[in-house]
PDB file of C-alpha atoms in Angstrom:
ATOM      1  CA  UNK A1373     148.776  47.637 162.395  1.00  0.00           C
ATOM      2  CA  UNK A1374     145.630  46.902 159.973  1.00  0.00           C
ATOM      3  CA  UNK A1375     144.029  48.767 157.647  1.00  0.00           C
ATOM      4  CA  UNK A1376     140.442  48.705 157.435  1.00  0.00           C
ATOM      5  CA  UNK A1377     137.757  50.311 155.052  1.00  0.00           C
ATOM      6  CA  UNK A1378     134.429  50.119 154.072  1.00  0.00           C
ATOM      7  CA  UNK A1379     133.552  50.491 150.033  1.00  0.00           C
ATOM      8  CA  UNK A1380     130.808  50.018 148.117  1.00  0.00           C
ATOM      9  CA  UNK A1381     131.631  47.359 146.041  1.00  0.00           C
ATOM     10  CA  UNK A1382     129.240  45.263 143.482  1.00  0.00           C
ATOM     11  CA  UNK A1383     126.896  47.794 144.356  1.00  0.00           C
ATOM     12  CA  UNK A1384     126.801  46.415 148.438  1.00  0.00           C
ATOM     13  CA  UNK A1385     129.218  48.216 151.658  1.00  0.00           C
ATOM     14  CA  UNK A1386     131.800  45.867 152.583  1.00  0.00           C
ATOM     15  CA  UNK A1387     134.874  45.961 154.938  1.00  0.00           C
ATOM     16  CA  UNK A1388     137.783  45.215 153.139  1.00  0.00           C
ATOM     17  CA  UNK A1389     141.591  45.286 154.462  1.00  0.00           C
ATOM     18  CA  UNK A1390     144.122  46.736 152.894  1.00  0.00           C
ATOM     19  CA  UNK A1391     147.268  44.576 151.146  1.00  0.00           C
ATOM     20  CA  UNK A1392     149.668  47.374 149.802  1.00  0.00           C
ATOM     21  CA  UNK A1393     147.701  49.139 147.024  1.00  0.00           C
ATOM     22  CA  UNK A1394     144.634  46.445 146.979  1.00  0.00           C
ATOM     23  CA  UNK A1395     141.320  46.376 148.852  1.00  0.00           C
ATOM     24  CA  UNK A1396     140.366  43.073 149.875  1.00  0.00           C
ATOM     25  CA  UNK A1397     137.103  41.849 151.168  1.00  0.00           C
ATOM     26  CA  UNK A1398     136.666  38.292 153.312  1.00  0.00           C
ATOM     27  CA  UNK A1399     135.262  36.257 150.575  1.00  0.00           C
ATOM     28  CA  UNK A1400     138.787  37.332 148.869  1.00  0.00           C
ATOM     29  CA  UNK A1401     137.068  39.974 146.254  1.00  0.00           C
ATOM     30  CA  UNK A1402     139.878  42.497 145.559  1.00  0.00           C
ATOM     31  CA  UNK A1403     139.895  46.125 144.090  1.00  0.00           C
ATOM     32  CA  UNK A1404     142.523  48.111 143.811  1.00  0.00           C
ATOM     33  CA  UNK A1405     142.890  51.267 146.261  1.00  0.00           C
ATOM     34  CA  UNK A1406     142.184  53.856 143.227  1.00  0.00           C
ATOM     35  CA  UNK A1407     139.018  52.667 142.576  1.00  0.00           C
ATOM     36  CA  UNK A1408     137.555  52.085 145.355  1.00  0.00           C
ATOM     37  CA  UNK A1409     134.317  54.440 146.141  1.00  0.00           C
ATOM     38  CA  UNK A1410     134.452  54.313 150.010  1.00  0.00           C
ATOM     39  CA  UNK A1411     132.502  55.193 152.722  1.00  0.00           C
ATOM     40  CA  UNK A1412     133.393  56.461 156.078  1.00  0.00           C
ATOM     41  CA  UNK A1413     134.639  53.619 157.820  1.00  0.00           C
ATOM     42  CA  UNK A1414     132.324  53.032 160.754  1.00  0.00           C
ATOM     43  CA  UNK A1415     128.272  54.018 161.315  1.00  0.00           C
ATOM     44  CA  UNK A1416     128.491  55.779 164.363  1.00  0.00           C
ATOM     45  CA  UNK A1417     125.517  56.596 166.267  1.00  0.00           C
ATOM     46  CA  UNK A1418     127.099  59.721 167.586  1.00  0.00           C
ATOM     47  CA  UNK A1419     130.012  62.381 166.569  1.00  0.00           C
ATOM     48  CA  UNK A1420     131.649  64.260 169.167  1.00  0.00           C
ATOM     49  CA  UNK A1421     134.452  66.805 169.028  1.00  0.00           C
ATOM     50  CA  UNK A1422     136.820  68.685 171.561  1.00  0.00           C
ATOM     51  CA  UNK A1423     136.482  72.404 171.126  1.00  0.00           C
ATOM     52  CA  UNK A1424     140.643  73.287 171.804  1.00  0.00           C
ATOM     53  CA  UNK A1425     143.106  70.731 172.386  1.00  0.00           C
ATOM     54  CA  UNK A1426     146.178  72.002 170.606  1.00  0.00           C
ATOM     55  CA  UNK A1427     148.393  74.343 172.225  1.00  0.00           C
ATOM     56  CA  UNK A1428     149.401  76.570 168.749  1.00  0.00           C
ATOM     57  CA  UNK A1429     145.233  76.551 168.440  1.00  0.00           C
ATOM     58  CA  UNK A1430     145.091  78.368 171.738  1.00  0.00           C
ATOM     59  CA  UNK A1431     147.790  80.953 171.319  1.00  0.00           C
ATOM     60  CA  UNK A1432     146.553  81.629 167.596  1.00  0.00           C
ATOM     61  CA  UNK A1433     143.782  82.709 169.443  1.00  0.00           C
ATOM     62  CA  UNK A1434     145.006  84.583 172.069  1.00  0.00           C
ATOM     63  CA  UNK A1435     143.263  82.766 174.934  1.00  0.00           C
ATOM     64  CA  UNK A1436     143.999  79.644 177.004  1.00  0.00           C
ATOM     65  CA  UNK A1437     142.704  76.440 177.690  1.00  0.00           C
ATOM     66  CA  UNK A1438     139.890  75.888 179.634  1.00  0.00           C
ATOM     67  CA  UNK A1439     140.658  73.483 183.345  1.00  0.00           C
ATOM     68  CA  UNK A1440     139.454  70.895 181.086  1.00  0.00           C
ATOM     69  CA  UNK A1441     138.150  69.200 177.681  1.00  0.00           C
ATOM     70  CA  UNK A1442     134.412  71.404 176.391  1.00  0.00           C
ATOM     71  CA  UNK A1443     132.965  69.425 173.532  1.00  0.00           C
ATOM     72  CA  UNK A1444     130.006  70.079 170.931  1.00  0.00           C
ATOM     73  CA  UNK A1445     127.790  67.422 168.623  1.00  0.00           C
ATOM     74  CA  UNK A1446     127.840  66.613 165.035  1.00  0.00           C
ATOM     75  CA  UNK A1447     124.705  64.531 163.534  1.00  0.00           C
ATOM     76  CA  UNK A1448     125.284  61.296 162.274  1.00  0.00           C
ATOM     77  CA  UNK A1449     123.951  63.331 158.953  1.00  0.00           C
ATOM     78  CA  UNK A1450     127.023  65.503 158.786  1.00  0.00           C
ATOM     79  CA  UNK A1451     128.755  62.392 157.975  1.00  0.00           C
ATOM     80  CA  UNK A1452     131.025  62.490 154.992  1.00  0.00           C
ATOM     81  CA  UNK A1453     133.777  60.381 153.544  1.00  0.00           C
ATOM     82  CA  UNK A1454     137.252  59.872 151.772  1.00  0.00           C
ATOM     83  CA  UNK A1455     136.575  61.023 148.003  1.00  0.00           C
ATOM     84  CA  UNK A1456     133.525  63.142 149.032  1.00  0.00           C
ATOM     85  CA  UNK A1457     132.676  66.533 147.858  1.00  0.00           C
ATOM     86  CA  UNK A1458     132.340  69.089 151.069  1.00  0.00           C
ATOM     87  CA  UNK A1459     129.399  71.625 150.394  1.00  0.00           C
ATOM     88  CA  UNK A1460     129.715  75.077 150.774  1.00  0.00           C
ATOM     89  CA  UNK A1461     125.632  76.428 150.700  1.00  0.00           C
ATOM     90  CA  UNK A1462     125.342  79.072 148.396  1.00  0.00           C
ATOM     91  CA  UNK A1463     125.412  82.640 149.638  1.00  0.00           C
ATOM     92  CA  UNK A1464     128.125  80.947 152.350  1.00  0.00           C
ATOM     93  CA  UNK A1465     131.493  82.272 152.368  1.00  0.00           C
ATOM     94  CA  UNK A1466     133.198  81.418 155.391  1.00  0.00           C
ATOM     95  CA  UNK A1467     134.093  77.405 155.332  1.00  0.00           C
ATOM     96  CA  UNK A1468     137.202  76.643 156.880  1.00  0.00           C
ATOM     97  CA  UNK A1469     139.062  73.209 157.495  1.00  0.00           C
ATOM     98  CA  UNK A1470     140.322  71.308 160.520  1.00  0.00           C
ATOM     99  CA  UNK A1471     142.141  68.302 159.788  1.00  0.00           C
ATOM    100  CA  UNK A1472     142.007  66.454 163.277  1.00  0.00           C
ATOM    101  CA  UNK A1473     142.693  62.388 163.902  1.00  0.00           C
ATOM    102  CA  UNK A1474     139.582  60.886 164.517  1.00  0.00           C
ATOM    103  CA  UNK A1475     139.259  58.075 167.823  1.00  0.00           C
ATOM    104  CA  UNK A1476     136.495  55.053 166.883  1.00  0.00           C
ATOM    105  CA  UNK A1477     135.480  53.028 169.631  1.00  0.00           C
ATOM    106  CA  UNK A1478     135.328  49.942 169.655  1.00  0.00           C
ATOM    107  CA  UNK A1479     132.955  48.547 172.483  1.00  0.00           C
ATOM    108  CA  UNK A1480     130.673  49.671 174.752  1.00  0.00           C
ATOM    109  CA  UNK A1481     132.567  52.124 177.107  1.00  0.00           C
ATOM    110  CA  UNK A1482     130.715  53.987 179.952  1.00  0.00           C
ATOM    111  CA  UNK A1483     132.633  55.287 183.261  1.00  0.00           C
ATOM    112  CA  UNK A1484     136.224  54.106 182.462  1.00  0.00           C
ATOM    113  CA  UNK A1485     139.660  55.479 183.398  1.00  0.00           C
ATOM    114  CA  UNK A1486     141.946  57.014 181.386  1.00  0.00           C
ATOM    115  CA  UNK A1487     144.085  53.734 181.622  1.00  0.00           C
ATOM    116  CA  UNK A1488     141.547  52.353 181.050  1.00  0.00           C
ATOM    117  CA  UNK A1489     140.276  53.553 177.471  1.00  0.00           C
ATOM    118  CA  UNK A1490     142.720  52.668 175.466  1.00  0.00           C
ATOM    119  CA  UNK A1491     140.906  48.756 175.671  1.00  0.00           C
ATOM    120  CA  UNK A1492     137.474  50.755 174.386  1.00  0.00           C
ATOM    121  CA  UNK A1493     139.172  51.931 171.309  1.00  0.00           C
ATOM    122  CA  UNK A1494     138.791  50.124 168.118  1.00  0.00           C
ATOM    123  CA  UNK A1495     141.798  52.100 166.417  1.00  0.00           C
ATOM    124  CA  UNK A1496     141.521  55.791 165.111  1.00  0.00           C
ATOM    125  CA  UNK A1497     140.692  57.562 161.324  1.00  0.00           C
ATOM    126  CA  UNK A1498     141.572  61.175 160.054  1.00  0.00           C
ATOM    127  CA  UNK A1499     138.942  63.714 160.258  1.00  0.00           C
ATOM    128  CA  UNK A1500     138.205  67.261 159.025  1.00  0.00           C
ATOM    129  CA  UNK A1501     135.797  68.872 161.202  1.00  0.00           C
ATOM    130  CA  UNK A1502     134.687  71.772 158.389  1.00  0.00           C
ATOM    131  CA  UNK A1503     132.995  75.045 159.978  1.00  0.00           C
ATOM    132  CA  UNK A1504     130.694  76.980 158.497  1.00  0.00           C
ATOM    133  CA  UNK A1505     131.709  80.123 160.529  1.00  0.00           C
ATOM    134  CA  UNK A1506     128.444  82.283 158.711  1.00  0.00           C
ATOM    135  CA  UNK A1507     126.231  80.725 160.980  1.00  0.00           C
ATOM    136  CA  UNK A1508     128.869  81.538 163.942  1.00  0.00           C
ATOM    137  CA  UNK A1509     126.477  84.464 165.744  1.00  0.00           C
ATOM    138  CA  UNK A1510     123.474  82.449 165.679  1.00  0.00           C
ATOM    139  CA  UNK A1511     125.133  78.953 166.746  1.00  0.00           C
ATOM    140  CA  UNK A1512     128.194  79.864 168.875  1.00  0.00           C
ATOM    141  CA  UNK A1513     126.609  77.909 171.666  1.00  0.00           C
ATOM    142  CA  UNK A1514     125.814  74.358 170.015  1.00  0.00           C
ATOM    143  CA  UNK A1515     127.576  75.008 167.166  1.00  0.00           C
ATOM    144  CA  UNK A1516     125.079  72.647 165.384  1.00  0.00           C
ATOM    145  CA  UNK A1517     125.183  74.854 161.804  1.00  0.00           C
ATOM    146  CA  UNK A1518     128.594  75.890 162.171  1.00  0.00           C
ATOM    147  CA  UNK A1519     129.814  71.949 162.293  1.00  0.00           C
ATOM    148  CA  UNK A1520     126.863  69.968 161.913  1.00  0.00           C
ATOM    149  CA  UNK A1521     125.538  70.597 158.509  1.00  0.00           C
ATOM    150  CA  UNK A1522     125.294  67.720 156.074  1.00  0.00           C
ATOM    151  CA  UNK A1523     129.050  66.551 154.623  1.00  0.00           C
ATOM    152  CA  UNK A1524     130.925  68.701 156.811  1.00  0.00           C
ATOM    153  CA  UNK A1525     132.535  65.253 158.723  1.00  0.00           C
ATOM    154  CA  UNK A1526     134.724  63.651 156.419  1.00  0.00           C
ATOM    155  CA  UNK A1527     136.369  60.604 158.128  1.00  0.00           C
ATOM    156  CA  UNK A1528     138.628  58.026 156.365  1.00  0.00           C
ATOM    157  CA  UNK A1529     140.170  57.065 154.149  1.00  0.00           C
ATOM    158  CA  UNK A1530     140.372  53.932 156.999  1.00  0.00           C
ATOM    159  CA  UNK A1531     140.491  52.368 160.254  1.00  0.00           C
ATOM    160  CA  UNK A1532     144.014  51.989 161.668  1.00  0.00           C
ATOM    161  CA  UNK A1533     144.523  49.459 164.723  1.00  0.00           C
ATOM    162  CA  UNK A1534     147.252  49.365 166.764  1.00  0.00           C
ATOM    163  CA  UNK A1535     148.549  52.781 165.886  1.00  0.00           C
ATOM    164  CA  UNK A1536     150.138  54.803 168.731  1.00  0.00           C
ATOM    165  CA  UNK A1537     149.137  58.462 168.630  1.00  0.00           C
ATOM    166  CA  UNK A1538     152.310  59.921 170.627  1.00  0.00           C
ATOM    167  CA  UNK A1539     154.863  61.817 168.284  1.00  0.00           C
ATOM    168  CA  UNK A1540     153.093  61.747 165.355  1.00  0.00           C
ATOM    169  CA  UNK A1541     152.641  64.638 162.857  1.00  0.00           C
ATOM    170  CA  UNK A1542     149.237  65.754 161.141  1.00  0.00           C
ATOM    171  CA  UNK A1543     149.522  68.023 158.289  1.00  0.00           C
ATOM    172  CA  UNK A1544     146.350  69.758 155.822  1.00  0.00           C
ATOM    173  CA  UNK A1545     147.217  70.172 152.453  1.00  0.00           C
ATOM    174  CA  UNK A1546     144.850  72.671 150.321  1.00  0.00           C
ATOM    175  CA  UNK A1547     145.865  72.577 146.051  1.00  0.00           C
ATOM    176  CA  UNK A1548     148.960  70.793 147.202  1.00  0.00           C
ATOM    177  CA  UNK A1549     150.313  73.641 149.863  1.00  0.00           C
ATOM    178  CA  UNK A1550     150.735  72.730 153.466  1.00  0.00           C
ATOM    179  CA  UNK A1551     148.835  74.662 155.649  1.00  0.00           C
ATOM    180  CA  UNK A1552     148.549  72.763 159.432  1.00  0.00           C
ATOM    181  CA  UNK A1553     150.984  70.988 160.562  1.00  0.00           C
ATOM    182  CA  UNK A1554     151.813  69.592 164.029  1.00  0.00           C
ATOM    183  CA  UNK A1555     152.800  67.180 166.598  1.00  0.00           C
ATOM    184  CA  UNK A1556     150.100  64.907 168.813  1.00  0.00           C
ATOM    185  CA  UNK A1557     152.602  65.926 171.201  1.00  0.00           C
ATOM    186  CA  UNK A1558     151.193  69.264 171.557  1.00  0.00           C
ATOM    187  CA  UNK A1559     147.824  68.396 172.728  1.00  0.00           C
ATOM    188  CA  UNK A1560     147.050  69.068 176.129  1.00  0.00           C
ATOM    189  CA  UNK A1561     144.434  65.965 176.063  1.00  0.00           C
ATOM    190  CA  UNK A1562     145.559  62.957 174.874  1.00  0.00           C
ATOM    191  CA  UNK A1563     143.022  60.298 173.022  1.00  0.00           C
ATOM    192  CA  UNK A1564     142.542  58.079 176.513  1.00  0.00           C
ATOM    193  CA  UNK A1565     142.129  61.161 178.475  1.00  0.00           C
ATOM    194  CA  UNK A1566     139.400  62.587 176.325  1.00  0.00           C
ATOM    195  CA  UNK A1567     137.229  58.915 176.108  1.00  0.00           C
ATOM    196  CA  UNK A1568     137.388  58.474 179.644  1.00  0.00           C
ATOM    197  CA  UNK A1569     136.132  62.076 179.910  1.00  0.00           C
ATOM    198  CA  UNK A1570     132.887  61.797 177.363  1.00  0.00           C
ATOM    199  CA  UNK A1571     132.462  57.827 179.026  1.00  0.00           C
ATOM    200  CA  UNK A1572     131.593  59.610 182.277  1.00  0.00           C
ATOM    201  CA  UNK A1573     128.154  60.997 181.444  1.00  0.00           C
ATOM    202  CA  UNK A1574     127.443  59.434 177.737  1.00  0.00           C
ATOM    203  CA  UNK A1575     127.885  56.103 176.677  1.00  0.00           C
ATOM    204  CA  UNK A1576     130.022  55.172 173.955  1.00  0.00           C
ATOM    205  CA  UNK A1577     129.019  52.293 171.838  1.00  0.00           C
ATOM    206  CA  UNK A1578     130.971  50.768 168.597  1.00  0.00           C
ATOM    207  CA  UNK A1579     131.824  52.955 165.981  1.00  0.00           C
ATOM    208  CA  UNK A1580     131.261  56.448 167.417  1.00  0.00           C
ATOM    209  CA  UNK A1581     133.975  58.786 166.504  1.00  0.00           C
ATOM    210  CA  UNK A1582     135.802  61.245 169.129  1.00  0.00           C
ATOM    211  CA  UNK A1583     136.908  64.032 167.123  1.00  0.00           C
ATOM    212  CA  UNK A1584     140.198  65.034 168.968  1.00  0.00           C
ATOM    213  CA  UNK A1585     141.136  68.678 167.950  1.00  0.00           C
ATOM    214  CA  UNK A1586     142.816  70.474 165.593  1.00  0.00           C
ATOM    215  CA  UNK A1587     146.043  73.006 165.181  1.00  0.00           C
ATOM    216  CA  UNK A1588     146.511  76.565 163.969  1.00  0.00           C
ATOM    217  CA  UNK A1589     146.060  77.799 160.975  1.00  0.00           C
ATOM    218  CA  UNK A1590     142.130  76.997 159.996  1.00  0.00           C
ATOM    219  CA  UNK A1591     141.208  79.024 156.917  1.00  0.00           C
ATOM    220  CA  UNK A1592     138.504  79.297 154.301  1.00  0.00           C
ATOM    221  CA  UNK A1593     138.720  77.279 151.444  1.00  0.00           C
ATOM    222  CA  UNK A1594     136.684  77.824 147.890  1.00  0.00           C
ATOM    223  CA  UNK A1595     134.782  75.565 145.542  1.00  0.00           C
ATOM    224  CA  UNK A1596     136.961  73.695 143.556  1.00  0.00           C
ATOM    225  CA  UNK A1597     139.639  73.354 146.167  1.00  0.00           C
ATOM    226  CA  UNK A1598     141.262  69.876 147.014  1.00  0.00           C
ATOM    227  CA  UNK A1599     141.748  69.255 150.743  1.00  0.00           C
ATOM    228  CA  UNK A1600     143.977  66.609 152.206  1.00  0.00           C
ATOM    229  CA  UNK A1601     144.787  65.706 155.786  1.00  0.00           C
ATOM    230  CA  UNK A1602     147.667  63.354 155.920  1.00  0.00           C
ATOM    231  CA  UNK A1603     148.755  61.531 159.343  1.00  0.00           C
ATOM    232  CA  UNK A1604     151.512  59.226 160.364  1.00  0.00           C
ATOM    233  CA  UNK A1605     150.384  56.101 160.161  1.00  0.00           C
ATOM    234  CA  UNK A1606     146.864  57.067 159.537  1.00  0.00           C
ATOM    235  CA  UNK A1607     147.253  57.824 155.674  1.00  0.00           C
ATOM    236  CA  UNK A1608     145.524  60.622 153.981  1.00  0.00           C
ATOM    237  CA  UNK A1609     141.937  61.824 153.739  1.00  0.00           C
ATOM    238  CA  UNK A1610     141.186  63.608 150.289  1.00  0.00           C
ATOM    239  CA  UNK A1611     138.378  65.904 149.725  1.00  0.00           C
ATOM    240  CA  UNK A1612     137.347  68.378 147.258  1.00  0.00           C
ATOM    241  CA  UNK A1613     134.581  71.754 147.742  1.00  0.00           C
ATOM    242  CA  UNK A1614     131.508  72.223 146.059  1.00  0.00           C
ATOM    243  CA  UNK A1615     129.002  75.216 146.072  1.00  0.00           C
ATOM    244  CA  UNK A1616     125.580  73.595 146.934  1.00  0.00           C
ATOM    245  CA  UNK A1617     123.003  73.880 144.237  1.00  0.00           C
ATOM    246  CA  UNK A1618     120.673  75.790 146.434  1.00  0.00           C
ATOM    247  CA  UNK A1619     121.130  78.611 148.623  1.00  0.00           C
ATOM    248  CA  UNK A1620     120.232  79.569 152.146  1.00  0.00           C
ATOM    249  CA  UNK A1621     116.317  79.621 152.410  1.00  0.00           C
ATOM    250  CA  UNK A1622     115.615  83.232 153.572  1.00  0.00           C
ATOM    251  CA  UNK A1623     111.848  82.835 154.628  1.00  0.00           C
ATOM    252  CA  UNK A1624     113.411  80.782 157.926  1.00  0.00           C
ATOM    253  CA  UNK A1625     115.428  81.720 160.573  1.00  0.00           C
ATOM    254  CA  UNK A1626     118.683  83.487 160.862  1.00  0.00           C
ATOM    255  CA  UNK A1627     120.871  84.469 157.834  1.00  0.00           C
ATOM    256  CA  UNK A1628     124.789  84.427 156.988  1.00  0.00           C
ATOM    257  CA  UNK A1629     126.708  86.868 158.518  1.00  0.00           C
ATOM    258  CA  UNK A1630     129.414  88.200 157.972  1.00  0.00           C
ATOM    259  CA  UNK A1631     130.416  90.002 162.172  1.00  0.00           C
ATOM    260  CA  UNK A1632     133.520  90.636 163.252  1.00  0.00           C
ATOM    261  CA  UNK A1633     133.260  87.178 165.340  1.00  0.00           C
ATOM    262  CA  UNK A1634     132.954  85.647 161.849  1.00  0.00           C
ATOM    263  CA  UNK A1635     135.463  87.113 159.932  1.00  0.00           C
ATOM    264  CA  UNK A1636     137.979  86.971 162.581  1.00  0.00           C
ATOM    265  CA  UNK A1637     137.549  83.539 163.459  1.00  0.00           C
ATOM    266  CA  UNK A1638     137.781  82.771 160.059  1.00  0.00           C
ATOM    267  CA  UNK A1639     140.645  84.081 159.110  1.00  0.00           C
ATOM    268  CA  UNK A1640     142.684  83.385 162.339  1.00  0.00           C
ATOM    269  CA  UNK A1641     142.281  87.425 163.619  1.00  0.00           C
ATOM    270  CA  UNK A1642     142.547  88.564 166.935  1.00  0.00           C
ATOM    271  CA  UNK A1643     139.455  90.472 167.704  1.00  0.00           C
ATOM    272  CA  UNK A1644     139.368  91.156 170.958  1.00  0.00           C
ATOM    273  CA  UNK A1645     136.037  90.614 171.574  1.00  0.00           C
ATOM    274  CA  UNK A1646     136.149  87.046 170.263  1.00  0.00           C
ATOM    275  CA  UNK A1647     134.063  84.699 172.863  1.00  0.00           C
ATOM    276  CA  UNK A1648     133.319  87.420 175.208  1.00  0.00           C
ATOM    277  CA  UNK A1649     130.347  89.381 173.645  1.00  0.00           C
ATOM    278  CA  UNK A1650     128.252  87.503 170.788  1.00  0.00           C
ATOM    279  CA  UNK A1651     126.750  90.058 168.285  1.00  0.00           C
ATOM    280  CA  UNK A1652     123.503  87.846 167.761  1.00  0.00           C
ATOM    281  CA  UNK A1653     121.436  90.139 169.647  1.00  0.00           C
ATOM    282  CA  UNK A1654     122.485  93.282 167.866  1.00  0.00           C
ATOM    283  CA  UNK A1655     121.896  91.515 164.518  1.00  0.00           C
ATOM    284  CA  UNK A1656     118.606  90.059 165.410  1.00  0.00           C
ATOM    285  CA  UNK A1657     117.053  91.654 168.258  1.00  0.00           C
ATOM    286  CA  UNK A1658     114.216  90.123 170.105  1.00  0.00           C
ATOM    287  CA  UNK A1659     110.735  90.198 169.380  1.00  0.00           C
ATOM    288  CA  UNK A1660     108.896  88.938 172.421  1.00  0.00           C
ATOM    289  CA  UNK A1661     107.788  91.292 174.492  1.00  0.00           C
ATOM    290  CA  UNK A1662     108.709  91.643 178.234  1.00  0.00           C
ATOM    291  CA  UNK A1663     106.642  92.766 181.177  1.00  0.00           C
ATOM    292  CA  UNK A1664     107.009  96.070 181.760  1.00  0.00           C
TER     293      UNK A1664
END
């Protein structure tokens, strides 16, 4: 396996390898790991995640997996990295992780098989695929708010190539406490299955990421908390929580809430409502008039 990240170094991004506890770029430039400032380690043109995958996910829930894979879109601006500081907007409460491992490809892939994919993939990253459940009743559809705001797609702290995802255990770490941890063997999905799957209808082209679920236990975390995701292999991706210097423009659109849907989904509940009736229209009725 090799180890590859992108840094800013002399002022420039560069893709170094990894020797042991040294970053070192092609003209043979070195900097040790610990002061590296990185960046996420590919510029993807698009971010796509599974909805469920995991198995513990499901039954934390109290629901089952769909016949097969749904996905939803983060921009390219959510993009965050190793080191980087996750915002929470002010007058947001309800930020929870999802450490996930992250699939980049590698070349062009469009209308592959499963057997196929594995020969589209460059290698794979860790990822934390942060919801901001406040928006939840307004964006349970796209989910565009809810994962998509800016910094809320940490990826790093490298590439890996030539890992093998079977059998290997991902864990998120908040102040130092474990709070996920699982097997890859417990997704329902695997990594090949869900490229050939998005490869069908949307090409794939070098450096997109595939973000490829996550396990139980998602929670809220606060400002000033330090959130790891370690995996096998993979190493570990470190970031902390900020509250964002502004709040929530109130002149525009819908507000935070703070439903039932929210709360529950944040905190791992079991309301039994959960994705069968969304509360939007009660909180913000419509104002176009129909034809009577």
């Amino acid at each position: 396996m090799t180890e590859y990240r992108r840094i800013l170094l002399d002022g420039a991004p560069v893709q170094v390898v990894r020797h042991g506890d040294t970053l070192r770029a092609a003209d043979g430039r070195e900097v040790a790991v610990d002061d590296a400032i990185h960046l996420p380690p590919t510029e993807p043109s698009k971010i796509i995640a599974v909805h469920l995958n995991f198995n513990s996910r499901t039954r934390e829930f109290m629901t089952k997996l769909p016949p097969a894979p749904t996905y939803f879109h983060k921009p390219v601006t959510a993009l965050n990295s190793h080191q980087g500081a996750v915002v929470r907007p002010e007058g947001c409460r309800w930020l929870n992780y999802e450490g996930e491992i992250v699939i980049v490809i590698g070349r062009t892939c469009r209308n592959v098989s499963p057997e196929e994919a594995g020969d589209y993939i460059a290698g794979y990253t860790i990822g934390n695929d942060y919801g901001l459940h406040d928006f939840r009743d307004t964006d349970a559809g796209s989910m565009l708010r809810v994962k998509g705001s800016d910094t809320l797609a940490p990826v790093g702290p490298g590439l890996v190539t030539d890992w093998d995802f079977r059998g290997k255990t991902l864990r998120t770490i908040v102040n130092g406490e474990t709070r996920q941890e699982a097997s890859t063997d417990e997704m329902e999905w695997d990594m090949h299955y869900l490229v050939a799957d998005i490869a069908r209808t949307i090409t794939l082209t070098p450096g997109d990421l595939l973000f490829s679920g996550t396990p139980a236990n998602s929670r809220p975390v606060q400002p000033g908390d330090v959130v790891e995701v370690e995996v096998d292999g993979l190493g570990r991706l470190t970031n902390h929580i900020v509250t964002g210097p502004e709040p929530i423009r109130s002149d525009v659109g819908a507000q935070p809430t703070e439903s039932e849907e929210v709360v529950s989904t944040a905190l791992g509940g079991d309301w039994e409502f959960r994705g069968i009736r969304t509360p939007s229209k009660d909180l913000y009725p419509s104002t176009v008039e129909t034809d009577r």
